[in-house]
């Protein structure tokens, strides 16, 4: 059986952050990895995040830790199916429950990309079984 390559089915990424500069940088990071990654949406608050997750079916959500602390948002996103990477301001921040990965915002871009790839591969493997 011939398995599709990641470029046949790019990883669909949704960005959620209330800081426009952070969104701009993350968007450039994801767009720079096309066609392997596809930016499917940007949200600046919980309501927008849930709407985008429902309508755009991302594989991975990059979620600002501040917004991830909003009651129920992380759980609601996970119930919709995507894997969730929470980006925190401090490496000492508490790990949000139900997050698939927690990374410091100040960390290297390569770590964010590696987390997206690992979670997308995990999601594909789960769907294949």
Short mmCIF file of N, CA and C in Angstrom, two decimals:
data_model
loop_
_atom_site.label_atom_id
_atom_site.label_comp_id
_atom_site.label_asym_id
_atom_site.label_seq_id
_atom_site.Cartn_x
_atom_site.Cartn_y
_atom_site.Cartn_z
N UNK A 1 0.84 -1.18 0.00
CA UNK A 1 0.00 0.00 0.00
C UNK A 1 0.88 1.24 0.00
N UNK A 2 0.55 2.22 -0.80
CA UNK A 2 1.32 3.44 -0.91
C UNK A 2 0.79 4.49 0.06
N UNK A 3 1.62 4.89 1.04
CA UNK A 3 1.19 5.88 2.03
C UNK A 3 1.41 7.28 1.47
N UNK A 4 0.46 8.21 1.69
CA UNK A 4 0.64 9.56 1.21
C UNK A 4 1.76 10.25 1.97
N UNK A 5 2.49 11.09 1.27
CA UNK A 5 3.54 11.87 1.93
C UNK A 5 2.89 13.07 2.61
N UNK A 6 3.58 13.69 3.57
CA UNK A 6 3.01 14.85 4.25
C UNK A 6 2.65 15.98 3.29
N UNK A 7 3.36 16.10 2.15
CA UNK A 7 3.02 17.16 1.21
C UNK A 7 1.76 16.84 0.42
N UNK A 8 1.37 15.53 0.35
CA UNK A 8 0.10 15.17 -0.28
C UNK A 8 -1.06 15.65 0.59
N UNK A 9 -0.85 15.63 1.88
CA UNK A 9 -1.85 16.07 2.85
C UNK A 9 -1.14 16.95 3.87
N UNK A 10 -0.99 18.24 3.56
CA UNK A 10 -0.25 19.09 4.48
C UNK A 10 -0.92 19.15 5.85
N UNK A 11 -0.11 19.35 6.87
CA UNK A 11 -0.63 19.51 8.22
C UNK A 11 -1.32 20.86 8.30
N UNK A 12 -2.58 20.84 8.69
CA UNK A 12 -3.40 22.04 8.78
C UNK A 12 -3.24 22.67 10.17
N UNK A 13 -2.78 23.92 10.21
CA UNK A 13 -2.43 24.59 11.46
C UNK A 13 -3.33 25.80 11.69
N UNK A 14 -3.86 25.89 12.90
CA UNK A 14 -4.63 27.05 13.36
C UNK A 14 -3.82 27.75 14.44
N UNK A 15 -3.70 29.06 14.34
CA UNK A 15 -2.98 29.87 15.32
C UNK A 15 -3.97 30.63 16.19
N UNK A 16 -3.74 30.61 17.51
CA UNK A 16 -4.63 31.32 18.44
C UNK A 16 -3.77 32.10 19.42
N UNK A 17 -3.81 33.41 19.34
CA UNK A 17 -3.04 34.26 20.24
C UNK A 17 -3.70 35.64 20.23
N UNK A 18 -3.69 36.32 21.39
CA UNK A 18 -4.28 37.65 21.44
C UNK A 18 -3.26 38.75 21.19
N UNK A 19 -2.04 38.38 20.84
CA UNK A 19 -1.00 39.35 20.50
C UNK A 19 -0.74 39.29 19.00
N UNK A 20 -1.04 40.37 18.33
CA UNK A 20 -0.92 40.40 16.86
C UNK A 20 0.50 40.15 16.37
N UNK A 21 1.50 40.67 17.09
CA UNK A 21 2.88 40.47 16.68
C UNK A 21 3.26 38.99 16.76
N UNK A 22 2.82 38.32 17.82
CA UNK A 22 3.08 36.88 17.95
C UNK A 22 2.41 36.12 16.81
N UNK A 23 1.16 36.49 16.50
CA UNK A 23 0.46 35.84 15.39
C UNK A 23 1.19 36.04 14.07
N UNK A 24 1.67 37.25 13.86
CA UNK A 24 2.40 37.55 12.62
C UNK A 24 3.61 36.65 12.49
N UNK A 25 4.39 36.54 13.57
CA UNK A 25 5.58 35.71 13.52
C UNK A 25 5.27 34.23 13.34
N UNK A 26 4.27 33.74 14.07
CA UNK A 26 3.89 32.34 13.93
C UNK A 26 3.34 32.04 12.54
N UNK A 27 2.58 32.99 11.99
CA UNK A 27 2.05 32.80 10.64
C UNK A 27 3.19 32.68 9.63
N UNK A 28 4.20 33.55 9.76
CA UNK A 28 5.34 33.49 8.84
C UNK A 28 6.09 32.16 9.00
N UNK A 29 6.22 31.69 10.24
CA UNK A 29 6.88 30.42 10.49
C UNK A 29 6.15 29.28 9.79
N UNK A 30 4.85 29.21 9.97
CA UNK A 30 4.06 28.13 9.36
C UNK A 30 4.05 28.26 7.84
N UNK A 31 3.82 29.47 7.33
CA UNK A 31 3.78 29.67 5.89
C UNK A 31 5.12 29.36 5.23
N UNK A 32 6.19 29.56 5.96
CA UNK A 32 7.52 29.26 5.44
C UNK A 32 7.78 27.77 5.27
N UNK A 33 6.92 26.95 5.85
CA UNK A 33 7.06 25.51 5.76
C UNK A 33 6.10 24.88 4.75
N UNK A 34 5.46 25.71 3.92
CA UNK A 34 4.58 25.20 2.86
C UNK A 34 5.43 24.45 1.85
N UNK A 35 4.96 23.40 1.25
CA UNK A 35 3.61 22.86 1.32
C UNK A 35 3.39 21.84 2.44
N UNK A 36 4.43 21.59 3.25
CA UNK A 36 4.31 20.60 4.32
C UNK A 36 3.30 21.03 5.36
N UNK A 37 3.26 22.33 5.67
CA UNK A 37 2.29 22.89 6.61
C UNK A 37 1.38 23.86 5.87
N UNK A 38 0.14 23.94 6.31
CA UNK A 38 -0.83 24.86 5.71
C UNK A 38 -1.51 25.65 6.83
N UNK A 39 -1.39 26.96 6.77
CA UNK A 39 -2.05 27.83 7.75
C UNK A 39 -3.52 27.94 7.35
N UNK A 40 -4.41 27.41 8.20
CA UNK A 40 -5.84 27.40 7.86
C UNK A 40 -6.65 28.44 8.61
N UNK A 41 -6.02 29.13 9.57
CA UNK A 41 -6.76 30.16 10.27
C UNK A 41 -5.96 30.80 11.38
N UNK A 42 -6.45 31.99 11.75
CA UNK A 42 -5.88 32.77 12.85
C UNK A 42 -7.04 33.25 13.70
N UNK A 43 -6.89 33.13 15.02
CA UNK A 43 -7.92 33.60 15.95
C UNK A 43 -7.25 34.39 17.06
N UNK A 44 -7.99 35.39 17.58
CA UNK A 44 -7.43 36.23 18.63
C UNK A 44 -8.16 36.08 19.96
N UNK A 45 -9.19 35.24 20.00
CA UNK A 45 -9.89 35.00 21.27
C UNK A 45 -10.53 33.61 21.22
N UNK A 46 -11.09 33.21 22.36
CA UNK A 46 -11.64 31.86 22.49
C UNK A 46 -12.79 31.61 21.52
N UNK A 47 -13.66 32.58 21.37
CA UNK A 47 -14.81 32.40 20.47
C UNK A 47 -14.36 32.18 19.04
N UNK A 48 -13.43 33.01 18.58
CA UNK A 48 -12.89 32.85 17.23
C UNK A 48 -12.18 31.50 17.07
N UNK A 49 -11.46 31.10 18.11
CA UNK A 49 -10.72 29.83 18.06
C UNK A 49 -11.66 28.65 17.86
N UNK A 50 -12.73 28.63 18.63
CA UNK A 50 -13.69 27.53 18.51
C UNK A 50 -14.37 27.53 17.15
N UNK A 51 -14.74 28.72 16.67
CA UNK A 51 -15.38 28.82 15.36
C UNK A 51 -14.43 28.31 14.27
N UNK A 52 -13.17 28.77 14.32
CA UNK A 52 -12.20 28.35 13.30
C UNK A 52 -11.91 26.86 13.39
N UNK A 53 -11.83 26.32 14.60
CA UNK A 53 -11.58 24.88 14.75
C UNK A 53 -12.73 24.06 14.19
N UNK A 54 -13.95 24.54 14.37
CA UNK A 54 -15.12 23.82 13.82
C UNK A 54 -15.18 23.92 12.31
N UNK A 55 -14.92 25.10 11.77
CA UNK A 55 -15.12 25.33 10.33
C UNK A 55 -13.92 24.96 9.47
N UNK A 56 -12.72 24.94 10.05
CA UNK A 56 -11.53 24.73 9.23
C UNK A 56 -10.80 23.43 9.50
N UNK A 57 -11.24 22.68 10.49
CA UNK A 57 -10.71 21.34 10.80
C UNK A 57 -9.18 21.27 10.82
N UNK A 58 -8.53 22.04 11.69
CA UNK A 58 -7.07 21.96 11.75
C UNK A 58 -6.61 20.62 12.33
N UNK A 59 -5.40 20.24 11.97
CA UNK A 59 -4.77 19.06 12.57
C UNK A 59 -4.10 19.43 13.88
N UNK A 60 -3.52 20.64 13.92
CA UNK A 60 -2.78 21.13 15.07
C UNK A 60 -3.18 22.57 15.34
N UNK A 61 -3.36 22.90 16.62
CA UNK A 61 -3.63 24.28 17.05
C UNK A 61 -2.44 24.74 17.89
N UNK A 62 -1.88 25.90 17.53
CA UNK A 62 -0.89 26.55 18.38
C UNK A 62 -1.65 27.58 19.20
N UNK A 63 -1.71 27.38 20.52
CA UNK A 63 -2.56 28.16 21.41
C UNK A 63 -1.72 28.91 22.43
N UNK A 64 -1.93 30.21 22.51
CA UNK A 64 -1.28 31.03 23.52
C UNK A 64 -1.68 30.54 24.91
N UNK A 65 -0.70 30.41 25.80
CA UNK A 65 -0.96 29.91 27.15
C UNK A 65 -1.96 30.73 27.92
N UNK A 66 -1.95 32.05 27.71
CA UNK A 66 -2.92 32.92 28.39
C UNK A 66 -4.34 32.55 27.98
N UNK A 67 -4.57 32.37 26.68
CA UNK A 67 -5.91 31.98 26.22
C UNK A 67 -6.22 30.54 26.59
N UNK A 68 -5.20 29.70 26.65
CA UNK A 68 -5.39 28.31 27.03
C UNK A 68 -5.88 28.16 28.46
N UNK A 69 -5.67 29.21 29.26
CA UNK A 69 -6.14 29.18 30.65
C UNK A 69 -7.62 29.53 30.77
N UNK A 70 -8.24 30.01 29.68
CA UNK A 70 -9.67 30.33 29.73
C UNK A 70 -10.45 29.05 29.98
N UNK A 71 -11.39 29.09 30.91
CA UNK A 71 -12.13 27.88 31.29
C UNK A 71 -12.77 27.19 30.08
N UNK A 72 -12.41 25.91 29.92
CA UNK A 72 -13.06 25.08 28.91
C UNK A 72 -12.52 25.17 27.50
N UNK A 73 -11.69 26.17 27.18
CA UNK A 73 -11.25 26.33 25.79
C UNK A 73 -10.41 25.15 25.33
N UNK A 74 -9.42 24.79 26.10
CA UNK A 74 -8.54 23.70 25.71
C UNK A 74 -9.32 22.40 25.54
N UNK A 75 -10.19 22.11 26.48
CA UNK A 75 -10.99 20.89 26.40
C UNK A 75 -11.91 20.91 25.17
N UNK A 76 -12.52 22.06 24.89
CA UNK A 76 -13.41 22.17 23.73
C UNK A 76 -12.64 21.97 22.43
N UNK A 77 -11.45 22.56 22.34
CA UNK A 77 -10.63 22.36 21.14
C UNK A 77 -10.29 20.89 20.96
N UNK A 78 -9.86 20.24 22.03
CA UNK A 78 -9.48 18.83 21.94
C UNK A 78 -10.67 17.97 21.52
N UNK A 79 -11.87 18.29 22.01
CA UNK A 79 -13.05 17.52 21.62
C UNK A 79 -13.34 17.65 20.13
N UNK A 80 -12.90 18.75 19.52
CA UNK A 80 -13.10 18.94 18.09
C UNK A 80 -12.08 18.16 17.26
N UNK A 81 -11.04 17.64 17.91
CA UNK A 81 -10.14 16.74 17.22
C UNK A 81 -8.70 17.15 17.03
N UNK A 82 -8.36 18.43 16.93
CA UNK A 82 -6.95 18.73 16.67
C UNK A 82 -6.06 18.47 17.89
N UNK A 83 -4.79 18.26 17.61
CA UNK A 83 -3.79 18.22 18.67
C UNK A 83 -3.50 19.69 19.06
N UNK A 84 -3.14 19.92 20.31
CA UNK A 84 -2.97 21.29 20.78
C UNK A 84 -1.58 21.48 21.39
N UNK A 85 -0.85 22.47 20.85
CA UNK A 85 0.42 22.90 21.40
C UNK A 85 0.16 24.22 22.12
N UNK A 86 0.43 24.27 23.42
CA UNK A 86 0.26 25.50 24.18
C UNK A 86 1.62 26.18 24.29
N UNK A 87 1.65 27.44 23.88
CA UNK A 87 2.87 28.24 23.95
C UNK A 87 2.79 29.14 25.18
N UNK A 88 3.72 28.96 26.10
CA UNK A 88 3.69 29.70 27.36
C UNK A 88 4.81 30.73 27.41
N UNK A 89 4.56 31.79 28.17
CA UNK A 89 5.54 32.86 28.29
C UNK A 89 6.75 32.44 29.11
N UNK A 90 6.55 31.51 30.03
CA UNK A 90 7.62 31.09 30.91
C UNK A 90 7.73 29.57 30.91
N UNK A 91 8.95 29.08 30.89
CA UNK A 91 9.16 27.63 30.92
C UNK A 91 8.68 27.04 32.24
N UNK A 92 8.52 27.90 33.26
CA UNK A 92 8.07 27.44 34.57
C UNK A 92 6.55 27.38 34.69
N UNK A 93 5.83 27.79 33.64
CA UNK A 93 4.37 27.81 33.71
C UNK A 93 3.83 26.39 33.89
N UNK A 94 2.72 26.31 34.59
CA UNK A 94 2.08 25.00 34.81
C UNK A 94 1.60 24.43 33.49
N UNK A 95 1.73 23.13 33.34
CA UNK A 95 1.26 22.46 32.12
C UNK A 95 -0.26 22.43 32.11
N UNK A 96 -0.86 23.03 31.11
CA UNK A 96 -2.33 22.99 31.02
C UNK A 96 -2.81 21.56 30.82
N UNK A 97 -3.88 21.22 31.51
CA UNK A 97 -4.46 19.89 31.33
C UNK A 97 -4.94 19.73 29.90
N UNK A 98 -4.79 18.55 29.38
CA UNK A 98 -5.25 18.15 28.04
C UNK A 98 -4.42 18.74 26.91
N UNK A 99 -3.34 19.47 27.21
CA UNK A 99 -2.46 19.94 26.14
C UNK A 99 -1.61 18.76 25.67
N UNK A 100 -1.38 18.68 24.38
CA UNK A 100 -0.53 17.62 23.85
C UNK A 100 0.94 17.97 24.01
N UNK A 101 1.24 19.26 23.99
CA UNK A 101 2.61 19.74 24.16
C UNK A 101 2.55 21.15 24.73
N UNK A 102 3.54 21.48 25.54
CA UNK A 102 3.68 22.82 26.10
C UNK A 102 5.10 23.27 25.81
N UNK A 103 5.23 24.42 25.15
CA UNK A 103 6.55 24.94 24.78
C UNK A 103 6.66 26.40 25.19
N UNK A 104 7.86 26.85 25.54
CA UNK A 104 8.05 28.27 25.83
C UNK A 104 8.02 29.09 24.54
N UNK A 105 7.34 30.22 24.58
CA UNK A 105 7.28 31.10 23.41
C UNK A 105 8.67 31.57 23.00
N UNK A 106 9.55 31.72 23.96
CA UNK A 106 10.89 32.22 23.68
C UNK A 106 11.82 31.13 23.14
N UNK A 107 11.33 29.91 23.01
CA UNK A 107 12.16 28.82 22.52
C UNK A 107 12.42 28.94 21.03
N UNK A 108 13.29 28.09 20.53
CA UNK A 108 13.61 28.13 19.10
C UNK A 108 12.43 27.70 18.22
N UNK A 109 12.34 28.33 17.07
CA UNK A 109 11.27 28.02 16.13
C UNK A 109 11.30 26.54 15.73
N UNK A 110 12.49 25.97 15.67
CA UNK A 110 12.61 24.56 15.29
C UNK A 110 11.87 23.65 16.26
N UNK A 111 11.81 24.01 17.53
CA UNK A 111 11.07 23.19 18.51
C UNK A 111 9.57 23.23 18.24
N UNK A 112 9.07 24.40 17.86
CA UNK A 112 7.65 24.53 17.53
C UNK A 112 7.33 23.68 16.30
N UNK A 113 8.17 23.78 15.28
CA UNK A 113 7.96 22.99 14.07
C UNK A 113 8.05 21.49 14.36
N UNK A 114 9.01 21.10 15.19
CA UNK A 114 9.15 19.69 15.55
C UNK A 114 7.91 19.19 16.30
N UNK A 115 7.35 20.02 17.18
CA UNK A 115 6.14 19.64 17.91
C UNK A 115 4.96 19.47 16.96
N UNK A 116 4.83 20.39 16.01
CA UNK A 116 3.75 20.29 15.02
C UNK A 116 3.89 18.98 14.25
N UNK A 117 5.10 18.68 13.78
CA UNK A 117 5.33 17.46 13.01
C UNK A 117 5.03 16.21 13.83
N UNK A 118 5.50 16.19 15.08
CA UNK A 118 5.29 15.02 15.93
C UNK A 118 3.81 14.80 16.21
N UNK A 119 3.09 15.87 16.50
CA UNK A 119 1.66 15.73 16.79
C UNK A 119 0.87 15.35 15.55
N UNK A 120 1.25 15.89 14.41
CA UNK A 120 0.56 15.53 13.16
C UNK A 120 0.80 14.05 12.84
N UNK A 121 2.03 13.58 13.04
CA UNK A 121 2.33 12.17 12.80
C UNK A 121 1.55 11.28 13.76
N UNK A 122 1.44 11.71 15.01
CA UNK A 122 0.66 10.96 16.00
C UNK A 122 -0.81 10.90 15.59
N UNK A 123 -1.34 12.01 15.12
CA UNK A 123 -2.74 12.04 14.70
C UNK A 123 -2.97 11.13 13.50
N UNK A 124 -2.03 11.15 12.54
CA UNK A 124 -2.17 10.27 11.36
C UNK A 124 -2.12 8.82 11.78
N UNK A 125 -1.23 8.47 12.71
CA UNK A 125 -1.10 7.09 13.16
C UNK A 125 -2.37 6.66 13.89
N UNK A 126 -2.96 7.54 14.67
CA UNK A 126 -4.19 7.22 15.38
C UNK A 126 -5.33 6.97 14.40
N UNK A 127 -5.43 7.81 13.38
CA UNK A 127 -6.49 7.64 12.37
C UNK A 127 -6.30 6.38 11.55
N UNK A 128 -5.04 5.95 11.35
CA UNK A 128 -4.76 4.77 10.54
C UNK A 128 -5.18 3.48 11.24
N UNK A 129 -5.28 3.51 12.56
CA UNK A 129 -5.62 2.30 13.31
C UNK A 129 -7.07 2.16 13.48
#
